[in-house]
Amino acid sequence: MTNEETIENGYGDALSAPFWQAAKEHKLLLQQCGNCSHFQFYPRPYCLECQSDDVSWVEASGKGTVYSQTTVHVQVSPDFNPPYTVVLVELEEGPRLLGHVSEGEPAIGDQVTIDWNEREDKPPLPVFSVA
Ligand SMILES: [Zn+2]
């Protein structure tokens, strides 16, 4: 697939395509540096800590802590009908990931686990529920 095709199909660009391919199998991938072990998300072609280009994809635990949360009342995408809650989750590995809430009403500091929201013709989106 060309870069344009992957973007059109919801699989991101060449750099983020592995994330979306794994999402199809309900696996959360993060980049980890082979030089200093730093985890990072979103993907970059080099490590943010040591600038090494030895970064590769590894599977994350899918567990984390709510760092921040908000309820959206204004429609910003035709795919999402307000009101809905989104959480910024600090993953066990360190990076923060934004996602919708699938179950419960998580508060800041709550432990959450990842789940996947299936979509038609696109890879699933990560969502979180209270652990
Ligand atoms: Zn590094």
XYZ file of N, CA and C and ligand atoms in Angstrom:
394
model
N 0.839 -1.201 0.000
C 0.000 0.000 0.000
C 0.878 1.257 0.000
N 0.439 2.251 -0.723
C 1.149 3.522 -0.698
C 0.774 4.275 0.573
N 1.537 5.306 0.889
C 1.250 6.138 2.059
C -0.173 6.702 1.994
N -0.584 7.160 0.796
C -1.908 7.753 0.631
C -2.988 6.709 0.907
N -2.763 5.457 0.440
C -3.759 4.403 0.653
C -3.886 4.055 2.133
N -2.753 3.964 2.837
C -2.844 3.605 4.256
C -3.558 4.702 5.032
N -3.295 5.955 4.703
C -3.954 7.063 5.399
C -5.460 7.025 5.132
N -5.827 6.796 3.858
C -7.237 6.747 3.474
C -7.968 5.616 4.189
N -7.300 4.491 4.413
C -7.930 3.324 5.027
C -7.884 3.352 6.552
N -7.373 4.448 7.139
C -7.346 4.562 8.583
C -6.137 3.911 9.220
N -5.134 3.570 8.415
C -3.951 2.906 8.962
C -2.768 3.856 9.156
N -3.032 5.146 9.171
C -1.961 6.093 9.424
C -0.976 6.162 8.280
N 0.183 6.728 8.545
C 1.225 6.811 7.526
C 2.215 5.668 7.766
N 3.309 5.668 7.005
C 4.273 4.574 7.098
C 4.800 4.414 8.526
N 4.943 5.521 9.249
C 5.498 5.481 10.601
C 4.505 4.891 11.600
N 3.223 5.189 11.434
C 2.228 4.741 12.415
C 1.458 3.493 11.981
N 1.670 3.014 10.756
C 0.930 1.847 10.254
C 1.063 0.616 11.155
N 2.268 0.297 11.713
C 2.355 -0.877 12.598
C 1.415 -0.785 13.800
N 1.214 0.429 14.333
C 0.297 0.613 15.463
C -1.105 0.162 15.081
N -1.574 0.610 13.907
C -2.942 0.305 13.483
C -3.097 -1.142 13.052
N -2.050 -1.715 12.465
C -2.100 -3.145 12.111
C -2.269 -3.982 13.375
N -1.528 -3.648 14.442
C -1.624 -4.381 15.709
C -2.973 -4.135 16.374
N -3.504 -2.926 16.217
C -4.806 -2.598 16.810
C -5.880 -3.538 16.279
N -5.746 -3.930 15.015
C -6.704 -4.873 14.425
C -6.767 -6.168 15.229
N -5.617 -6.539 15.842
C -5.565 -7.750 16.672
C -5.711 -7.412 18.161
N -6.151 -6.182 18.423
C -6.376 -5.710 19.799
C -5.094 -5.734 20.624
N -3.995 -5.377 19.981
C -2.714 -5.250 20.679
C -2.283 -3.788 20.656
N -1.878 -3.301 21.826
C -1.397 -1.926 21.931
C 0.122 -1.931 21.792
N 0.622 -1.257 20.764
C 2.065 -1.172 20.562
C 2.577 0.219 20.907
N 3.757 0.243 21.519
C 4.498 1.482 21.761
C 5.871 1.302 21.140
N 6.541 2.399 20.887
C 7.937 2.308 20.455
C 8.835 2.248 21.685
N 9.864 1.396 21.604
C 10.877 1.358 22.655
C 12.251 1.476 22.018
N 13.107 2.220 22.714
C 14.467 2.453 22.230
C 15.357 1.254 22.591
N 16.097 0.756 21.605
C 17.012 -0.359 21.829
C 18.284 0.085 22.534
N 18.544 1.372 22.564
C 19.760 1.896 23.195
C 19.551 2.227 24.668
N 18.440 2.923 25.006
C 18.240 3.378 26.390
C 16.945 2.854 27.020
N 16.163 2.039 26.289
C 14.930 1.396 26.786
C 13.756 2.348 26.978
N 13.905 3.616 26.613
C 12.822 4.594 26.739
C 11.626 4.175 25.870
N 10.395 4.309 26.438
C 9.167 4.073 25.665
C 8.649 5.410 25.152
N 8.064 5.415 23.959
C 7.469 6.650 23.463
C 6.240 6.373 22.604
N 5.359 7.350 22.611
C 4.163 7.349 21.793
C 3.735 8.807 21.682
N 3.383 9.302 20.520
C 3.197 8.704 19.232
C 4.553 8.343 18.608
N 4.548 7.589 17.518
C 5.798 7.119 16.930
C 6.631 8.218 16.260
N 7.938 8.060 16.417
C 8.890 8.948 15.753
C 9.993 8.080 15.159
N 10.769 8.631 14.226
C 11.849 7.828 13.625
C 13.088 7.719 14.517
N 13.088 8.340 15.704
C 14.246 8.312 16.600
C 13.755 8.404 18.049
N 14.652 8.087 18.999
C 14.310 8.129 20.421
C 14.350 9.565 20.942
N 13.310 9.951 21.699
C 13.251 11.309 22.244
C 14.268 11.517 23.364
N 14.720 10.434 24.017
C 15.648 10.539 25.129
C 17.100 10.657 24.671
N 17.500 9.760 23.757
C 18.925 9.681 23.398
C 19.184 9.886 21.910
N 18.122 10.151 21.133
C 18.227 10.421 19.691
C 18.693 9.228 18.869
N 18.787 8.042 19.476
C 19.133 6.851 18.703
C 18.018 6.547 17.709
N 18.386 6.005 16.542
C 17.334 5.605 15.600
C 16.999 4.122 15.759
N 17.503 3.501 16.835
C 17.229 2.098 17.127
C 15.926 1.975 17.930
N 14.804 2.355 17.311
C 13.506 2.244 17.977
C 12.700 1.137 17.307
N 11.989 0.356 18.128
C 11.167 -0.711 17.572
C 9.857 -0.800 18.332
N 8.898 -1.505 17.753
C 7.564 -1.623 18.341
C 7.532 -2.787 19.319
N 6.966 -2.553 20.499
C 6.789 -3.611 21.492
C 5.355 -3.531 22.009
N 4.829 -4.672 22.482
C 3.463 -4.690 22.992
C 3.437 -4.139 24.416
N 2.499 -3.231 24.675
C 2.341 -2.636 26.003
C 1.323 -3.434 26.809
N 1.321 -3.192 28.134
C 0.431 -3.939 29.033
C -1.033 -3.561 28.837
N -1.272 -2.338 28.351
C -2.653 -1.884 28.217
C -3.239 -1.386 29.528
N -2.376 -1.239 30.551
C -2.833 -0.745 31.853
C -2.224 0.630 32.115
N -2.985 1.438 32.850
C -2.470 2.757 33.161
C -3.321 3.460 34.195
N -2.994 4.734 34.409
C -3.659 5.569 35.404
C -4.200 6.808 34.708
N -5.420 7.203 35.090
C -6.008 8.398 34.482
C -5.208 9.622 34.917
N -4.620 10.309 33.954
C -3.843 11.521 34.212
C -4.753 12.739 34.157
N -5.721 12.711 33.228
C -6.680 13.803 33.089
C -7.916 13.263 32.382
N -9.023 13.957 32.547
C -10.228 13.535 31.843
C -11.133 14.728 31.626
N -11.984 14.623 30.587
C -12.945 15.683 30.327
C -14.150 15.096 29.610
N -15.275 15.786 29.724
C -16.468 15.379 29.001
C -16.694 16.362 27.860
N -16.841 15.812 26.657
C -17.015 16.626 25.459
C -18.500 16.817 25.203
N -18.934 18.100 25.094
C -20.348 18.416 24.896
C -20.640 18.963 23.501
N -19.598 19.283 22.741
C -19.777 19.857 21.409
C -19.261 18.862 20.386
N -20.019 18.640 19.327
C -19.609 17.666 18.311
C -18.389 18.183 17.550
N -17.302 17.417 17.601
C -16.087 17.810 16.884
C -15.779 16.845 15.754
N -16.495 15.719 15.706
C -16.297 14.745 14.635
C -17.630 14.068 14.361
N -17.924 13.805 13.086
C -19.179 13.106 12.779
C -19.203 11.689 13.341
N -18.022 11.155 13.698
C -17.938 9.783 14.229
C -18.345 9.688 15.701
N -18.353 10.812 16.422
C -18.597 10.763 17.864
C -19.730 11.705 18.251
N -20.744 11.138 18.900
C -21.895 11.939 19.330
C -21.752 12.341 20.796
N -21.702 13.647 21.078
C -21.595 14.099 22.465
C -22.913 13.868 23.214
N -22.884 13.863 24.557
C -21.672 14.006 25.361
C -20.950 12.667 25.530
N -19.626 12.729 25.609
C -18.831 11.541 25.896
C -17.587 11.973 26.664
N -17.023 11.019 27.396
C -15.859 11.316 28.220
C -14.607 10.750 27.567
N -13.561 11.550 27.558
C -12.251 11.072 27.101
C -11.271 11.182 28.262
N -10.336 10.241 28.284
C -9.332 10.236 29.345
C -7.940 10.255 28.722
N -7.051 10.980 29.381
C -5.639 10.933 29.029
C -5.008 9.979 30.041
N -4.550 8.836 29.551
C -4.073 7.773 30.427
C -2.545 7.718 30.398
N -1.960 7.737 31.595
C -0.519 7.519 31.687
C -0.307 6.015 31.759
N 0.211 5.452 30.682
C 0.405 4.003 30.602
C 1.500 3.557 31.564
N 1.463 2.291 31.966
C 2.481 1.739 32.873
C 3.887 1.983 32.335
N 4.006 1.965 31.005
C 5.329 2.123 30.382
C 5.781 3.589 30.333
N 4.863 4.529 30.621
C 5.253 5.937 30.674
C 4.517 6.867 29.733
N 4.385 6.502 28.432
C 3.703 7.438 27.531
C 2.230 7.624 27.895
N 1.667 8.749 27.481
C 0.249 9.036 27.707
C -0.517 8.840 26.409
N -1.727 8.267 26.563
C -2.556 7.950 25.401
C -3.966 8.443 25.673
N -4.565 9.115 24.674
C -5.921 9.643 24.796
C -6.914 8.609 24.276
N -8.020 8.425 24.988
C -9.023 7.493 24.506
C -10.376 7.771 25.113
N -11.400 7.233 24.468
C -12.749 7.320 25.020
C -12.876 6.362 26.195
N -13.939 6.553 26.957
C -14.246 5.661 28.075
C -15.301 4.675 27.600
N -15.031 3.378 27.772
C -15.998 2.375 27.328
C -16.963 1.995 28.440
N -16.502 2.063 29.691
C -17.347 1.670 30.818
C -16.945 2.453 32.046
N -17.942 2.840 32.834
C -17.672 3.514 34.090
C -17.366 4.986 33.899
N -17.071 5.656 35.006
C -16.725 7.069 34.964
C -15.417 7.264 35.696
N -14.300 6.992 35.014
C -13.008 7.075 35.688
C -12.670 8.496 36.130
N -12.095 8.590 37.336
C -11.624 9.870 37.857
C -10.094 9.895 37.764
N -9.545 11.081 37.880
C -8.093 11.223 37.856
C -7.494 10.344 38.949
N -6.478 9.561 38.591
C -5.825 8.667 39.538
C -6.346 7.241 39.497
N -7.497 7.018 38.856
C -8.050 5.661 38.770
C -7.206 4.788 37.835
N -7.167 3.496 38.175
C -6.506 2.519 37.306
C -7.490 2.139 36.198
N -6.999 2.105 34.970
C -7.844 1.725 33.839
C -7.111 0.690 32.979
N -7.916 -0.045 32.192
C -7.341 -0.985 31.231
C -7.895 -0.674 29.853
N -7.126 -1.063 28.866
C -7.501 -0.754 27.490
C -8.493 -1.778 26.959
N -9.330 -1.313 26.056
C -10.214 -2.179 25.300
C -10.234 -1.588 23.884
N -10.915 -2.225 22.962
C -10.907 -1.753 21.579
C -12.317 -1.600 21.068
N -12.585 -0.470 20.454
C -13.886 -0.157 19.893
C -13.850 -0.433 18.390
N -14.560 -1.476 17.958
C -14.550 -1.829 16.537
C -15.235 -0.752 15.699
N -14.713 -0.527 14.503
C -15.312 0.412 13.561
C -15.461 -0.284 12.214
N -16.412 0.208 11.421
C -16.586 -0.347 10.094
C -15.484 0.159 9.179
N -14.818 -0.745 8.475
C -13.845 -0.405 7.430
C -12.622 0.356 7.917
N -12.436 0.437 9.248
C -11.244 1.078 9.791
C -10.776 0.261 10.982
N -9.500 0.380 11.333
C -9.040 -0.356 12.519
C -9.738 0.153 13.774
N -9.826 -0.692 14.817
C -10.510 -0.272 16.048
C -9.745 0.827 16.769
N -10.491 1.587 17.592
C -9.883 2.656 18.390
C -9.680 2.170 19.825
N -8.564 2.573 20.470
C -8.394 2.211 21.868
C -9.359 3.002 22.743
N -9.986 2.294 23.687
C -10.865 2.915 24.679
C -10.459 2.365 26.042
N -10.924 3.017 27.105
C -10.503 2.593 28.446
C -11.702 2.368 29.347
N -11.531 1.441 30.287
C -12.548 1.241 31.323
C -11.833 1.101 32.666
N -12.591 1.376 33.732
C -12.018 1.298 35.081
C -11.606 -0.143 35.345
N -10.370 -0.300 35.853
C -9.828 -1.658 36.085
C -10.571 -2.350 37.215
Zn 16.962 6.061 23.623
